[in-house]
PDB file of C-alpha atoms in Angstrom:
ATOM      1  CA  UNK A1328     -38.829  28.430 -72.644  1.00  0.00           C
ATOM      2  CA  UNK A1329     -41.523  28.378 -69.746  1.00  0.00           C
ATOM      3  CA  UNK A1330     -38.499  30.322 -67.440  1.00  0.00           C
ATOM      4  CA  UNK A1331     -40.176  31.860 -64.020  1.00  0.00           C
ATOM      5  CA  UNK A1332     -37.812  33.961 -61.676  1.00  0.00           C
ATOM      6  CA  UNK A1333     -38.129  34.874 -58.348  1.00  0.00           C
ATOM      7  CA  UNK A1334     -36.920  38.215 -56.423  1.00  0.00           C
ATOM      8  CA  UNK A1335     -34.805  38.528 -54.281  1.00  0.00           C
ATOM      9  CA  UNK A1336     -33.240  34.895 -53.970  1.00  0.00           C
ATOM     10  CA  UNK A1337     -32.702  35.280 -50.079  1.00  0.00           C
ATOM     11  CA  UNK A1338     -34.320  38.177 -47.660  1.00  0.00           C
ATOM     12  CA  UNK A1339     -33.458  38.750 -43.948  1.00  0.00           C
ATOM     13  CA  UNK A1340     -35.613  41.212 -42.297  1.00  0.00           C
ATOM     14  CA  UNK A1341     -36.614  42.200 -38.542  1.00  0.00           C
ATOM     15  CA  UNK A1342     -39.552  40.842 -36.783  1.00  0.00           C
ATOM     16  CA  UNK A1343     -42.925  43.267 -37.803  1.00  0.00           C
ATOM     17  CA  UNK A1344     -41.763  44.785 -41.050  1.00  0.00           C
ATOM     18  CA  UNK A1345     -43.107  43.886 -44.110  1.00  0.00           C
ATOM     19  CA  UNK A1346     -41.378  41.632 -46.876  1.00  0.00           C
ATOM     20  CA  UNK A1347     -42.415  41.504 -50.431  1.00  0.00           C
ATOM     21  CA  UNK A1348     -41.691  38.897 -53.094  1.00  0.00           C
ATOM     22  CA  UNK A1349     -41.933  39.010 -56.932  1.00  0.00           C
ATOM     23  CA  UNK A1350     -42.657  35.995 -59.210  1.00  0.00           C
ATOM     24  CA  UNK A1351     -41.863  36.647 -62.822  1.00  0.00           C
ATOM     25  CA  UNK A1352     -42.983  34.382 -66.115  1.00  0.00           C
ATOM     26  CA  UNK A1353     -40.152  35.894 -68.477  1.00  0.00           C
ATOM     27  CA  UNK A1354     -41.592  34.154 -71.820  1.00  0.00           C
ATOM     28  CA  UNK A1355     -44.646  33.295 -71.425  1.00  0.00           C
ATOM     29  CA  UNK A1356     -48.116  34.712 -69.803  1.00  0.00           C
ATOM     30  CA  UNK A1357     -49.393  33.042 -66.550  1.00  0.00           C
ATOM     31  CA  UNK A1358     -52.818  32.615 -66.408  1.00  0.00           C
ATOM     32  CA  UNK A1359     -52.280  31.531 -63.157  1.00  0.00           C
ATOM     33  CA  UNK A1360     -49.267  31.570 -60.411  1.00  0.00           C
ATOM     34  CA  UNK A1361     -49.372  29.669 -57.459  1.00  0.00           C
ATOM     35  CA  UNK A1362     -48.111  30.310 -54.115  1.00  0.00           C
ATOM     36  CA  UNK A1363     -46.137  27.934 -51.615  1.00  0.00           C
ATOM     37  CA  UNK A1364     -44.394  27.319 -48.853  1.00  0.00           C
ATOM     38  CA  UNK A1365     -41.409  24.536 -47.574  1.00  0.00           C
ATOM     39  CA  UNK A1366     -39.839  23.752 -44.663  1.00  0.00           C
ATOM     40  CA  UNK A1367     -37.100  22.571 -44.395  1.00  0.00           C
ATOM     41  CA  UNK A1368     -36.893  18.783 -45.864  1.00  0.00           C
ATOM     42  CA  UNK A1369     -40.738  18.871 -45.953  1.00  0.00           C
ATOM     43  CA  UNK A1370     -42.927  18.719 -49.523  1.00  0.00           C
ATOM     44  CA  UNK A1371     -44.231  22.141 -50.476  1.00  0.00           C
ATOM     45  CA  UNK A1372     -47.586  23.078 -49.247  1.00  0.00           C
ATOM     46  CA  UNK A1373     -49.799  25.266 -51.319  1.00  0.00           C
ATOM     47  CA  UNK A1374     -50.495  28.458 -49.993  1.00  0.00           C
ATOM     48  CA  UNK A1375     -52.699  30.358 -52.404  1.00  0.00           C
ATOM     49  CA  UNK A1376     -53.874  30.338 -56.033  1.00  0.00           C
ATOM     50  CA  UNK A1377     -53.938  33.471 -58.224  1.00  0.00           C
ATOM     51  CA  UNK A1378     -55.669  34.519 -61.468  1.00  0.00           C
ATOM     52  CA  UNK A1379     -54.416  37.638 -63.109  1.00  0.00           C
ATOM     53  CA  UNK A1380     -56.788  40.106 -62.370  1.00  0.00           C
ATOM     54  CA  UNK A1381     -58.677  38.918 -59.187  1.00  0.00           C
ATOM     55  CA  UNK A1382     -58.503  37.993 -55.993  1.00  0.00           C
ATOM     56  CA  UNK A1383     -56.230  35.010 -55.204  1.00  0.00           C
ATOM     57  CA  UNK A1384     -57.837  31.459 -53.365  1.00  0.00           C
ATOM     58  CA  UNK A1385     -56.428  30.995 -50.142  1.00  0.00           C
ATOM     59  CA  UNK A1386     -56.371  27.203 -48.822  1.00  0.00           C
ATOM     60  CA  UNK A1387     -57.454  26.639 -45.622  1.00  0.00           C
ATOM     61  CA  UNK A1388     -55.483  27.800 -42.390  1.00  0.00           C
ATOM     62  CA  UNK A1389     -53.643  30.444 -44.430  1.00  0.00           C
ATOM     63  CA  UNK A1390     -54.494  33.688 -43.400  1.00  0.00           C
ATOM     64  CA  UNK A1391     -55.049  35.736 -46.020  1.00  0.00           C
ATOM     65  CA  UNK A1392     -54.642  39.207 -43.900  1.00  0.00           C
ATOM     66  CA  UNK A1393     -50.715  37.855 -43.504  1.00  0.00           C
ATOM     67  CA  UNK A1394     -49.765  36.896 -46.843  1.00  0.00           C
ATOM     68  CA  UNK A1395     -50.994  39.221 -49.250  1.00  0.00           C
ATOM     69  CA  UNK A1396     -50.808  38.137 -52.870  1.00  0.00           C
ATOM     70  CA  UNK A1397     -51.436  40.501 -56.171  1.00  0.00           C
ATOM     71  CA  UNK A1398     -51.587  39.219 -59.549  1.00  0.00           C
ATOM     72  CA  UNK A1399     -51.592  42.338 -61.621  1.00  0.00           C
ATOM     73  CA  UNK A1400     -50.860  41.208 -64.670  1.00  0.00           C
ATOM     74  CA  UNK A1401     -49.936  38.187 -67.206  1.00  0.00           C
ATOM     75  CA  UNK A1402     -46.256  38.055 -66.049  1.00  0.00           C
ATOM     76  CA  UNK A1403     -45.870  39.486 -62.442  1.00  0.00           C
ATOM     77  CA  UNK A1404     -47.609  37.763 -58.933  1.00  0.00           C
ATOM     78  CA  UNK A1405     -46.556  39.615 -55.859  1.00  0.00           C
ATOM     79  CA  UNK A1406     -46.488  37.524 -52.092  1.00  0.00           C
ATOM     80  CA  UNK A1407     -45.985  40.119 -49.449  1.00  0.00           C
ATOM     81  CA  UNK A1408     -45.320  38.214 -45.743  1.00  0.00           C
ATOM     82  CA  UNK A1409     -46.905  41.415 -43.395  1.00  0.00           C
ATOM     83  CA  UNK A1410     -45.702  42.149 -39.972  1.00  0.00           C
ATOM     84  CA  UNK A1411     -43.221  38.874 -40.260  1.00  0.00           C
ATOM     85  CA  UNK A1412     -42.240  37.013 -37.487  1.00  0.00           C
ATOM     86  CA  UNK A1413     -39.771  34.545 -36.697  1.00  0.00           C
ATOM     87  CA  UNK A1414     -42.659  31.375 -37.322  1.00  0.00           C
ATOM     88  CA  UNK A1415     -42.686  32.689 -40.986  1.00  0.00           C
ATOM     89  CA  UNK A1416     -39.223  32.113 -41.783  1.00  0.00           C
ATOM     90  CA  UNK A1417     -39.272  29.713 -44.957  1.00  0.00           C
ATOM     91  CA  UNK A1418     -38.916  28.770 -47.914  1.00  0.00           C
ATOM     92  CA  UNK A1419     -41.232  30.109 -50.561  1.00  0.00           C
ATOM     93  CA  UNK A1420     -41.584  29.205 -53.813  1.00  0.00           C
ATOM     94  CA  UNK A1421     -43.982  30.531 -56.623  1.00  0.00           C
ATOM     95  CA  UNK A1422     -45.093  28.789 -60.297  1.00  0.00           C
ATOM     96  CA  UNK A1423     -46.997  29.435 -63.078  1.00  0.00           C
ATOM     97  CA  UNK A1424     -49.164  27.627 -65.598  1.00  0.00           C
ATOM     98  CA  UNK A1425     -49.723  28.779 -69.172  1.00  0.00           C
ATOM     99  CA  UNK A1426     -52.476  28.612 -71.479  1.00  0.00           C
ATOM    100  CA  UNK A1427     -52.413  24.593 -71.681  1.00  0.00           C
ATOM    101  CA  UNK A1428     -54.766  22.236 -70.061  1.00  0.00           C
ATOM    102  CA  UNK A1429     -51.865  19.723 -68.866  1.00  0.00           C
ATOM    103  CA  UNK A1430     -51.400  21.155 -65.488  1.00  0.00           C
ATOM    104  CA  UNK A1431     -48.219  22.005 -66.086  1.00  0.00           C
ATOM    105  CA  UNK A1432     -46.460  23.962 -63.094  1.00  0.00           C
ATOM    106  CA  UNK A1433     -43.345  26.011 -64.151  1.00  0.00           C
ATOM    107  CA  UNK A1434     -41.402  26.911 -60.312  1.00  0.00           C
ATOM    108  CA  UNK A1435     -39.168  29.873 -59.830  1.00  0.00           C
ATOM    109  CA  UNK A1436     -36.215  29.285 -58.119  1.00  0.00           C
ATOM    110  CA  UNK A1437     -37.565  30.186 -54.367  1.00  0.00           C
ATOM    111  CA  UNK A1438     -37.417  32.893 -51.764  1.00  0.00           C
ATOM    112  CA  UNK A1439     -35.416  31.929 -48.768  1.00  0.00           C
ATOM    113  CA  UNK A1440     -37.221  34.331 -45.802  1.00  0.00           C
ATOM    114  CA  UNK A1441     -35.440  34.583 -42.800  1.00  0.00           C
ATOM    115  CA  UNK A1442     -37.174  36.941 -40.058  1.00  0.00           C
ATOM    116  CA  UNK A1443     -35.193  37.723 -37.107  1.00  0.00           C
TER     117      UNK A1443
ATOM    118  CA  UNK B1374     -59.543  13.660 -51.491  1.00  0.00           C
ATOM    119  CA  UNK B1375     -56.707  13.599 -53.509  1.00  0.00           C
ATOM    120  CA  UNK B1376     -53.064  12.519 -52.550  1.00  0.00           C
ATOM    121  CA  UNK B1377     -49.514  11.199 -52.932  1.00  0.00           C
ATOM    122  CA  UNK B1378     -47.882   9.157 -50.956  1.00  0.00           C
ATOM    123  CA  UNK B1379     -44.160   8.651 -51.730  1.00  0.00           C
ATOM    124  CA  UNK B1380     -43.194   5.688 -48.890  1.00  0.00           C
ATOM    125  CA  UNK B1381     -39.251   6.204 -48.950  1.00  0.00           C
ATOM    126  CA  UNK B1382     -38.342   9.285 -47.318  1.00  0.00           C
ATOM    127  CA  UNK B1383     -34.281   8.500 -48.150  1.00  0.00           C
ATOM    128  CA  UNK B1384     -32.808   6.215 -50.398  1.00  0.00           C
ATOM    129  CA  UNK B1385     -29.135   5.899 -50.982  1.00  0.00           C
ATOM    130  CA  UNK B1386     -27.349   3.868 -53.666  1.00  0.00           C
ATOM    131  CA  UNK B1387     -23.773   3.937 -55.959  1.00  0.00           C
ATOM    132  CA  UNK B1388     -23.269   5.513 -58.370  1.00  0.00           C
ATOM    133  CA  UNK B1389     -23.989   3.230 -61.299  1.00  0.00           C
ATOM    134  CA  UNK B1390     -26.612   1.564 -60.243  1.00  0.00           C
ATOM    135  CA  UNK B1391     -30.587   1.392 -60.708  1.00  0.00           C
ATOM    136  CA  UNK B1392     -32.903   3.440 -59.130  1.00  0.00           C
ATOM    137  CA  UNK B1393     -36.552   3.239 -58.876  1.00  0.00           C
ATOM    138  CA  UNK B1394     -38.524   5.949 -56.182  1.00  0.00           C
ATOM    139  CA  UNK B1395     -42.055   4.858 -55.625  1.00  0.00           C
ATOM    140  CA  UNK B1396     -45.208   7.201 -56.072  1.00  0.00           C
ATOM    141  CA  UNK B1397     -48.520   5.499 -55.005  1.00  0.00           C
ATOM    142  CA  UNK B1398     -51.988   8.237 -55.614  1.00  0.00           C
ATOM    143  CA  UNK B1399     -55.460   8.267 -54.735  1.00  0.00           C
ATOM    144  CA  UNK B1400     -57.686   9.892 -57.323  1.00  0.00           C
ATOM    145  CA  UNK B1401     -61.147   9.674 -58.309  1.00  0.00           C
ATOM    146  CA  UNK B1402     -60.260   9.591 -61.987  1.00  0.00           C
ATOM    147  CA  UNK B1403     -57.244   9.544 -64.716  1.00  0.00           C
ATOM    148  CA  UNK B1404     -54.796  11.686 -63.011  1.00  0.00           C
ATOM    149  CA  UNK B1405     -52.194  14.154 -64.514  1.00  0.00           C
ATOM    150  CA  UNK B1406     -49.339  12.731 -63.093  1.00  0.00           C
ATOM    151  CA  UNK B1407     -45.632  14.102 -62.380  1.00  0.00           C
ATOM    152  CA  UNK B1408     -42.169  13.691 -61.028  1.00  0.00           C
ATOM    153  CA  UNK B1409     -40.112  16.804 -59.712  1.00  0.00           C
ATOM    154  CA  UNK B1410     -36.671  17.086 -58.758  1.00  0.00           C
ATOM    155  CA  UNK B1411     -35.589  19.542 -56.705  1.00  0.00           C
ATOM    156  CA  UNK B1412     -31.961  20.510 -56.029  1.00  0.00           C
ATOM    157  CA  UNK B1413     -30.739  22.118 -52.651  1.00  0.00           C
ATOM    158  CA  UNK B1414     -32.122  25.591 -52.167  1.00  0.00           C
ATOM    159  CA  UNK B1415     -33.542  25.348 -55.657  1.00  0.00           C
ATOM    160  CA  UNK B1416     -37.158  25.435 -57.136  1.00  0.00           C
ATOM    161  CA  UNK B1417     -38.271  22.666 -59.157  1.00  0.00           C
ATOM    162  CA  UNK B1418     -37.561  20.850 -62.062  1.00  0.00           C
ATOM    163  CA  UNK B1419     -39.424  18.577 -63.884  1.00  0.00           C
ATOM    164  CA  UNK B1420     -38.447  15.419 -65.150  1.00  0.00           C
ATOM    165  CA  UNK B1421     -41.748  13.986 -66.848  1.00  0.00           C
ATOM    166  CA  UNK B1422     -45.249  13.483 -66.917  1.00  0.00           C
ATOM    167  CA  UNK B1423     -48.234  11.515 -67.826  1.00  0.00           C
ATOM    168  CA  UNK B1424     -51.451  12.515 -68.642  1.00  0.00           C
ATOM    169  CA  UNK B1425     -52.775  10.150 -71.760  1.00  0.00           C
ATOM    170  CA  UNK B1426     -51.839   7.280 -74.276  1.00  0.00           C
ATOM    171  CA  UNK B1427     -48.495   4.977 -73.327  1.00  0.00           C
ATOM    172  CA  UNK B1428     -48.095   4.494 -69.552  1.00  0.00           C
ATOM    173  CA  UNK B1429     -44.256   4.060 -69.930  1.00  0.00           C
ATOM    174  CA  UNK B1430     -43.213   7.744 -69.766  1.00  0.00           C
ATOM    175  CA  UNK B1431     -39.671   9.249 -70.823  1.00  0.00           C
ATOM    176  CA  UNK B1432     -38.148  12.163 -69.135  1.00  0.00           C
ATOM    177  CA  UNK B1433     -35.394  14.150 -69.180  1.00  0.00           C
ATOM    178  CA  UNK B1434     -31.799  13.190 -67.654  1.00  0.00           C
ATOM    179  CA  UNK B1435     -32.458   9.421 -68.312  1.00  0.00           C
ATOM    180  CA  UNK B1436     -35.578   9.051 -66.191  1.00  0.00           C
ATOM    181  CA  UNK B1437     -38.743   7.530 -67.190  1.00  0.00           C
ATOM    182  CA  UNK B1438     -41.759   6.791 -65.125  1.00  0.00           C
ATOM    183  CA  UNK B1439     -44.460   4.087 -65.708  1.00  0.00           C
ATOM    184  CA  UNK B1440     -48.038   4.442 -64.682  1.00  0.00           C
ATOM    185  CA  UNK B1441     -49.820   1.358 -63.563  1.00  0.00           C
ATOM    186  CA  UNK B1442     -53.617   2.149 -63.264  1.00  0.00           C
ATOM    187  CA  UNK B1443     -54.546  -1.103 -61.352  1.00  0.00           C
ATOM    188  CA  UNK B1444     -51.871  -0.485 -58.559  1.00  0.00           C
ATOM    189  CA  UNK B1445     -52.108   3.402 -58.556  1.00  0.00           C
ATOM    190  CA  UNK B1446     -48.514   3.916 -58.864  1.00  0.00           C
ATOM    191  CA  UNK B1447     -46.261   6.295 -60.951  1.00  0.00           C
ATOM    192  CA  UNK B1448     -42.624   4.560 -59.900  1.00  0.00           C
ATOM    193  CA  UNK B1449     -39.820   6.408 -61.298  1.00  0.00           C
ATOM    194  CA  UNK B1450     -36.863   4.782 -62.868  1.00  0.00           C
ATOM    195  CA  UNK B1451     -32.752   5.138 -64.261  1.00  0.00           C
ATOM    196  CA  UNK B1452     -30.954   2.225 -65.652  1.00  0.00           C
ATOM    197  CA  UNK B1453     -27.960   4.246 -63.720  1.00  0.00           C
ATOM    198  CA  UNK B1454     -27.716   6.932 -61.377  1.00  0.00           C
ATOM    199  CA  UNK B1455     -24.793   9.552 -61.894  1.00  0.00           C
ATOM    200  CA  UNK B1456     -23.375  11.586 -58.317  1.00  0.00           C
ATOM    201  CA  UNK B1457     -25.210  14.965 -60.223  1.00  0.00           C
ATOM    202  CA  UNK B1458     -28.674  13.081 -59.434  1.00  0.00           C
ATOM    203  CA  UNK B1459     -28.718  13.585 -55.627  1.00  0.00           C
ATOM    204  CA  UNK B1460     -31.509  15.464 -54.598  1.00  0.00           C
ATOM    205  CA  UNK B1461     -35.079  15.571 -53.487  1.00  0.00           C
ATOM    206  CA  UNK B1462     -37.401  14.260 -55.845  1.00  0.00           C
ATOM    207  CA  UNK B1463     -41.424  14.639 -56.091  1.00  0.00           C
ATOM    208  CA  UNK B1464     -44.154  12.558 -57.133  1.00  0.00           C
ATOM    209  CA  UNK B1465     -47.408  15.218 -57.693  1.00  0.00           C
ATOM    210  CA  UNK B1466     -50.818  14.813 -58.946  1.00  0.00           C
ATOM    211  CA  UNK B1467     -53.579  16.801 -60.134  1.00  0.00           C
ATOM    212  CA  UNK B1468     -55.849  18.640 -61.193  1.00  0.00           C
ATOM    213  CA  UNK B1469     -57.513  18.925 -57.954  1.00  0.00           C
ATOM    214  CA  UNK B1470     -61.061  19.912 -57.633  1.00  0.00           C
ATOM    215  CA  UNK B1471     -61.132  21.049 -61.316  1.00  0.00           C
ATOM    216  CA  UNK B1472     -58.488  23.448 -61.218  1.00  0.00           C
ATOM    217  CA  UNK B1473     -54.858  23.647 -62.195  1.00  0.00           C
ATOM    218  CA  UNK B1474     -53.746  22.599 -58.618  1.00  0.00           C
ATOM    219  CA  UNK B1475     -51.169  19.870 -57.606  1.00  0.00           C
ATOM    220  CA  UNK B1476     -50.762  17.702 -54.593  1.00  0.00           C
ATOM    221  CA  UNK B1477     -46.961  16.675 -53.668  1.00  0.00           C
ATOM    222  CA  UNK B1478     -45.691  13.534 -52.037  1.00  0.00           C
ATOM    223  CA  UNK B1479     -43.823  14.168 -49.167  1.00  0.00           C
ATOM    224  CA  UNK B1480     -40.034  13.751 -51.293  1.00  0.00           C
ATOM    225  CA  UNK B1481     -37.867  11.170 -51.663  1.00  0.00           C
ATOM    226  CA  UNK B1482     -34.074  12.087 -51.001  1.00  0.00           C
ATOM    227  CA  UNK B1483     -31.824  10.733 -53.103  1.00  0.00           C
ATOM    228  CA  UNK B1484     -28.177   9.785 -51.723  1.00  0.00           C
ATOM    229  CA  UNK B1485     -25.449   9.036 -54.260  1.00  0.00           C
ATOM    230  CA  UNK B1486     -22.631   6.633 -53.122  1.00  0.00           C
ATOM    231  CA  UNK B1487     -19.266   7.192 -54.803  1.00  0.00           C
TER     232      UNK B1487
END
């Protein structure tokens, strides 16, 4: 159980256009998905928090304009990188947390973005 | 604030032996503590967790933690590492500021020696 996915597994795209990312909870419902990002051999760093429903939590220095996140429902958060560049080439992963009060993160497998 | 501080960025040893990664916190209170492994160009995986009662923790794979309140540590441990446990491996902590967030340590990369 507790299985998140990730779409697509690997993206290339050209520098301005727009890349979207899905983060799936398959068998359970995510009260709340989290956003991050990791460079290479670096720890994850938390981009955003998001509760089905309304607006995700940005931490500081990300730029909420850029990396747009919707949480639409129980199962699906959305990340979309706008107008990527080159800098934003990374590594981004999502997870999820259920219903429990353990903290639990569940992580998807990751988005490797590569903007040319 | 909150954080982790894992102090070995690489540690390599043979296959067979023991391994213990060290995870040192800084919390105000009892922390929900965790250990992560994370294979190349995967998510993450976790291995265990503490968050109440006996502070020697069992995980999967053969791993087990133990959390030592007076020294603020979370060390994790195998009797005997297999080649199939190289990888990066993360100490986290929460929740932070009342909510469901995590910090990470900065990894520990584990090299296996044939």
């Amino acid at each position: 159980g507790a299985v998140v996915s990730q779409h697509p597994s690997w993206v290339i795209c050209k520098s301005g256009t727009s890349v979207k990312i899905e983060c799936r909870s398959l068998d359970f419902q995510a009260t709340t998905m989290f956003w991050y990002r990791q460079f290479p051999k670096q720890s994850l760093m938390l981009m955003a928090t998001s509760n089905e429903g309304s607006k995700a939590t940005y931490e500081q220095g990300v730029e909420k304009d850029k990396f747009l996140i919707n949480h639409a429902s129980l199962t699906l958060s959305t990340l979309t990188v706008t107008s990527a560049h080159p800098e934003d080439s990374s590594f981004y992963i999502c997870s999820a947390t259920g219903q429990g009060e353990d903290n639990e993160q569940f992580f998807g497998p990751g988005t490797r973005l590569t903007v040319l | 604030a909150q954080s982790v501080t894992q102090p070995d960025i690489h540690i390599t040893v043979s296959e067979g032996a023991s391994l213990e990664l060290r995870c040192n916190y800084s919390y105000g209170a009892t922390p929900y503590l965790f250990w992560y492994v994370q294979s190349p160009g995967q998510g993450l995986q976790l291995l265990l967790k503490y968050f109440s009662g006996d502070t020697l923790v069992q995980g999967i794979k053969g791993f087990e933690a133990e959390f030592k309140r007076s020294q603020s540590s979370f060390n994790l441990r195998k009797p005997s590492v297999h080649w199939s446990d190289a990888a990066e491996y993360f100490c986290a902590v929460g929740p932070i500021q009342g909510a469901q967030k995590l910090v990470f340590g900065q990894g520990t990369r584990l090299t296996i020696n044939p």
